[in-house]
C-alpha cells in the first residue's frame, strides 16, 4: 500500500505544534498533526491542577491564530480544545513516531503501529518533557503504572509504590503520605542524589512510619491480580531476594530521556558533543536534514509564546511567504538610538562584523542575545561599572575605546577596543568586579545578562574557549602583577591550564612537591594542615586570590593541603615558568615574598591558637576557629556573599528580627530564626546566603531574579510564582507567599506590643519571596537593626579570613564568656 | 569585625554618658546649695526634675521605638542607652527629691520609678544568663519540633500499651493525657509539673515489668524506652517554656509600672504646679 502523503506533517500537539497546525489549516495546505498521547498539550496537562500558565516574555506579541494568554491550566487547555474543534484540525492521537528519515523525494515517517507516512516537510515540535523514561519490564505499560503525578490529593487509602530515589520520586512520595501507604523503591544504596531538604523530610516521614523504602532494589515485573484488595503486584529484586509487593498503583519517576539521541537518529546535527547542546538550525528553523524543521523547546525556546509564534512562522517559511520574525519590532526598538537609519538585519550584520565573538553565533542566537541585552551608548568619561561592584552582566564593544582601572591610582591599566569584550571575570567567578571600566571615547556597547551568556557558552564551544583564554589572561594580569610585559603575560596565559575541582577535591596535598601557582577563578578553597594528628583548617581563600605561592618562594614541599570548598575552577601556572618570571621580575618577587612572610606570621599565630585551645581543658575543643570555619563552609558560606548569623548566647528569642522583616516586606518574613544548624552558639538561620552563583537564578522563566551592585540577590515584581527558584535553592530560603502591604501599627499597639489583627487571608497570587538584604531600605537590613541585643549579624566570607587570623575578633564572634 | 552586646555597645558609650550625667548631677547638688535647701521646688530641683521627666518619657518611647521597624538606626543602641540612662535616672530623681519622702503622690511616683528600674535590672539579668542555657537545652531543635515528637511518642506508646496488661495500659494512658507542659504561668515559671505523670509512669513501669510473659517482654522494653524518651522530651520542652517565660516575665512588671509611673508623674507635676 502506498503511504499516505502530506505536504506538512507536524509532530507533537503542544503549543508550537498546535499553532503550526492551526496556521496550516488556515492556509489550506495538506497537513497532519501527530500526537503520541491521547490528548493535546500533555506537558501542560501534567501541570498540577489549578496552576497558572504563564505568557512570557510579556513584550513579545502573539501572532498565531492559536489564542493564548496567561491563565489557569484548565482555561488554557479548554481554549485550545475549542480551537482544535473550530478549525477542524486534522490530528491523529496515539500516534508515536518510531522513525523519521530523508528519502530522495521526501521525508518518510514510520509510526509505532506500523503506519507509514510521507511528507514534503516535517515540523518537529515534541518538546523536552514528553520523553519520560519508562519501566522496561513486563507490566510497565499497565494502566495502574503511571509516570507522572498530577494531583496527589486524588489518591486516598491506597498502597502506592514509587520507583525512583531522585528528587521527583521522593517529592511525589512525600506528597502522597498521610492519606496513603507509600513505599519507595530505590536502585541506589541511599538517597544521596536528593536535595537535603527532601532527604530530611524523607527520613522524618519514615521515622513517623508514614512511608517506607527498599534500597538497592530493582523492579522486575508487574502483574495484575485477578482478585483481592490489590489490583496489581510488583516483583522487585532486593539484596535479600525477590520481594512481592501487592499495591494499588505504581508511580515511576525515572527522569526524562535526553532528546538528543532521538534527534541524532533522525540525522539532525549538533554543534558540540554536550548532551544539552541545541540542534543546528537555519534562521527558518530548518535543520541540516532538508525539509525537517524543529521548533519550540526542542530548538531551545522553552517559553510557550515563543513556540506558538514559531509554529506560525515555520508554516509561512515552508509556504515560501516572507515573514518578519515576531521579534523584529522589538529589535527595532532596541536599535532606536543606534543606527536607526538602517534595517534590523543590517545592524545585526554590523554587530556581527565588529565583534568576532558574536560572529560565532548563528543569526537566531544573535537575535536572541540582542533581544535580551541592552544597547548602551556611554559618552567619554562615563563609568560602565566600578571595581568591587557586584554586577552580573557581560559587555561587547561594538564601537569606541574604554579604559580599565584595576588599582587605586586612577591611571588606566589596560585599554579595551572595539570588537573586544569585558566582564568575563565576574561572569566566571560570580564575585565583585575586579576593575573599573570607563569609556575613553563615546562607545556602543551591548550589555548581556549573565544567564544569556551562560546559555550561549553551553552551546557554542568556540565561544567558551575564547572566553576562557581571555579570562586566564585577565586572571594572570590581576593576580600576578600589573608590571609584567605584554610578552610575558601572553606567554604565561597561553601556557596556563584551567582546572576544575568538585567540592571537597584536593588541589594539592601537604608535603607534595610544588607544581605551580593556583589562581582561584571561581568557587573557594580551604587551606589546612595536620596539627596534633587532626586536620585543622587554617584559611579560607575566595575566588580572585591565589594559593600555592609559599612553596614556590621557599622551594620546600607544600606547607598545607588546599581543598575546594565548593565547585571550584583554578588557573594553574607551572612552577618552572613561575620561577622564571620571578627571577626576571624583582617587583613580582617582592610581592610574593611579602605575602609569604605575612602568611608565615598568620599561620604561626593560628597554629598557636589551635594548640593552646587544644591543650587547655576548659575550652571546648569544638570551638576552635578552624572548626568554626569548617562548620560555616558546610553551611554554604563558601559560596555565599553575605550570611545572616545569630549568636544564640545573646539572642533573647524576641523574634523582632522576623517581625521586622515581615513588617517591611509585605507580611512574609524571609528568615526563620529558630531553624538552622548551630555550632558553638552560632546559628545559621534559614535565610538567604546570596550565593556567588545563585542556584535560584538557574531557571527563572521571566528572569525575575537579579543581583544588585552590592551583591543582593533579589526577586523583582515580574515573578510569576512558578516556584522553580524555591525548588532550586539548596538552603530552603525561598518561600511562596501572598505579598500585601502591612498597616502601620498604632502608638498603643507599638508601646504595649499588641499584634494588629491579622487581616484575613488576602487573596492574591503567590509569588516567591526571599531576603533582598533590604536593599531598598536606607539603613540596611532591618533584621539586624531590629535586634535589641545585637545577636543578629551579617558576615561575608572574606570576613571569615579575619576571624581566623584575628584572635580578638574570633572571641567576639564566638561570644566567649565575657559580657 | 568586632561585635558587641548591649552593655559594651560602642565601647560602653552610653555607660560613659550615664556616668557623666550622674557626676554632673552630684557636682551640681554639692556645689549649688539653694537658699531654700535641697528639695524639688528649688531651681536645681526644677532642673533635675525637668531633665528626669524628659528622660522618663524618652525611656518609655523605647517601647515604641523597638517595634518601629520602618525607622532608621539600630535598636541595639537604643537599648544600651535605655539601660544605662535608666539607671542614671534613679540618681537624678533621688537628687531631685532632695531626700524628702512622705506619704504622697510625689513619693509614689518615685517608688514606681524604682520598681520599673529594678524590674529592668532583673530583665538584664535574664538576658545575660538564659539565652545560653536555652541553646544548651534545645540544641538545634525548636519547641514545635519537640511537641511534635512528643505527640509521635504518644501515638506509638498507646499502640504498644494496648497489648499490655491493664495496669500498664492505664499508666501509659494517664501519662499521655495528664502530663501538662507549661499550662499556667506558675508552671511555666517553675519549669516542672509536680508529680509529673510521665515521670511517675516511668517509675511505675520499672516495677510493672516483672510479671510479664516472654512475648510481652520485647514490646515492653520498647514501650519503656519510648516513655523514657518522652520524659526527657517533656523535660526539655518545659525547660524551654520556663526560659521563655522568665525572659518575658519581668516585663509584666516593667511595662504596667511604667504606665503607672507616667500617670503618677503627671499627677506629681500637676500637683506641684496647682498647689504651689
Coordinates of C-alpha atoms in Angstrom, one line a residue, chain A residues 208 647-653 656 659-660 663-664 674-678 681 683 742-745 747 750-753 779 782 785-790 793 795 803 808-809 812-813 815-817 819, chain B residues 1-8 12 60-77 79 127-128 130-132 134-135 139-143 152 155 244 247 255 258-259 262:
Chain A
X208 CA 6.9 8.6 61.7
X647 CA 24.6 34.5 68.3
X648 CA 22.4 32.2 70.4
X649 CA 24.2 33.3 73.6
X650 CA 22.8 36.8 73.1
X651 CA 19.5 36.1 71.4
X652 CA 16.6 36.6 73.7
X653 CA 14.1 34.9 71.3
X656 CA 11.8 41.1 66.4
X659 CA 8.6 40.6 62.7
X660 CA 10.7 43.5 61.3
X663 CA 6.5 44.2 58.5
X664 CA 8.8 45.8 55.9
X674 CA 14.7 29.1 65.1
X675 CA 15.6 26.7 62.4
X676 CA 19.1 26.0 61.2
X677 CA 22.2 24.4 62.5
X678 CA 24.1 25.7 65.5
X681 CA 26.4 29.2 69.9
X683 CA 23.2 29.6 64.4
X742 CA 1.3 45.9 56.1
X743 CA -0.7 48.6 58.0
X744 CA 1.4 50.7 60.3
X745 CA 0.7 49.9 63.9
X747 CA 1.2 54.0 69.0
X750 CA 3.6 49.5 69.5
X751 CA 4.0 50.6 73.1
X752 CA 2.3 47.5 74.5
X753 CA 3.4 45.1 71.8
X779 CA 19.9 52.0 56.8
X782 CA 16.1 45.5 59.3
X785 CA 18.8 46.7 63.1
X786 CA 15.7 45.4 64.9
X787 CA 17.7 43.1 67.2
X788 CA 17.7 44.8 70.5
X789 CA 20.6 42.8 71.9
X790 CA 22.9 42.7 68.8
X793 CA 24.8 39.8 62.4
X795 CA 29.0 38.4 57.6
X803 CA 38.1 35.8 62.2
X808 CA 40.1 39.1 69.4
X809 CA 37.6 39.2 66.5
X812 CA 33.7 38.2 69.9
X813 CA 32.2 36.1 67.1
X815 CA 30.5 35.0 72.1
X816 CA 33.0 34.0 74.7
X817 CA 32.2 34.2 78.3
X819 CA 29.8 40.1 78.9
Chain B
X1 CA 34.9 42.6 62.8
X2 CA 34.1 43.3 66.4
X3 CA 30.6 42.7 67.7
X4 CA 29.3 43.9 71.0
X5 CA 26.4 43.2 73.2
X6 CA 24.0 45.8 74.8
X7 CA 26.5 46.6 77.6
X8 CA 29.7 47.2 75.7
X12 CA 30.5 51.5 76.6
X60 CA 9.0 54.9 77.6
X61 CA 9.4 55.7 74.0
X62 CA 11.8 52.8 73.7
X63 CA 8.8 50.5 73.8
X64 CA 7.5 52.2 70.6
X65 CA 10.9 52.5 69.0
X66 CA 11.8 48.8 69.2
X67 CA 8.6 47.9 67.2
X68 CA 9.0 50.7 64.7
X69 CA 10.8 48.6 62.1
X70 CA 10.5 51.2 59.4
X71 CA 12.6 53.8 61.3
X72 CA 16.3 54.2 60.9
X73 CA 19.2 53.3 63.1
X74 CA 19.8 50.3 65.2
X75 CA 17.7 49.2 68.1
X76 CA 20.7 47.9 69.9
X77 CA 22.0 51.4 70.6
X79 CA 18.5 49.5 74.4
X127 CA 19.0 38.4 79.2
X128 CA 22.5 37.6 80.3
X130 CA 19.1 32.5 79.9
X131 CA 19.9 32.6 76.1
X132 CA 22.9 30.4 76.6
X134 CA 18.2 27.8 76.2
X135 CA 20.6 26.9 73.5
X139 CA 20.3 22.5 70.6
X140 CA 19.1 22.7 67.0
X141 CA 15.5 21.7 67.9
X142 CA 12.7 24.1 68.4
X143 CA 9.7 23.8 70.7
X152 CA 4.5 10.8 68.0
X155 CA 0.9 7.5 69.4
X244 CA 10.9 31.9 77.6
X247 CA 12.8 36.1 79.8
X255 CA 5.6 47.8 81.4
X258 CA 5.9 52.3 83.5
X259 CA 2.3 53.3 82.7
X262 CA 3.6 58.0 83.7

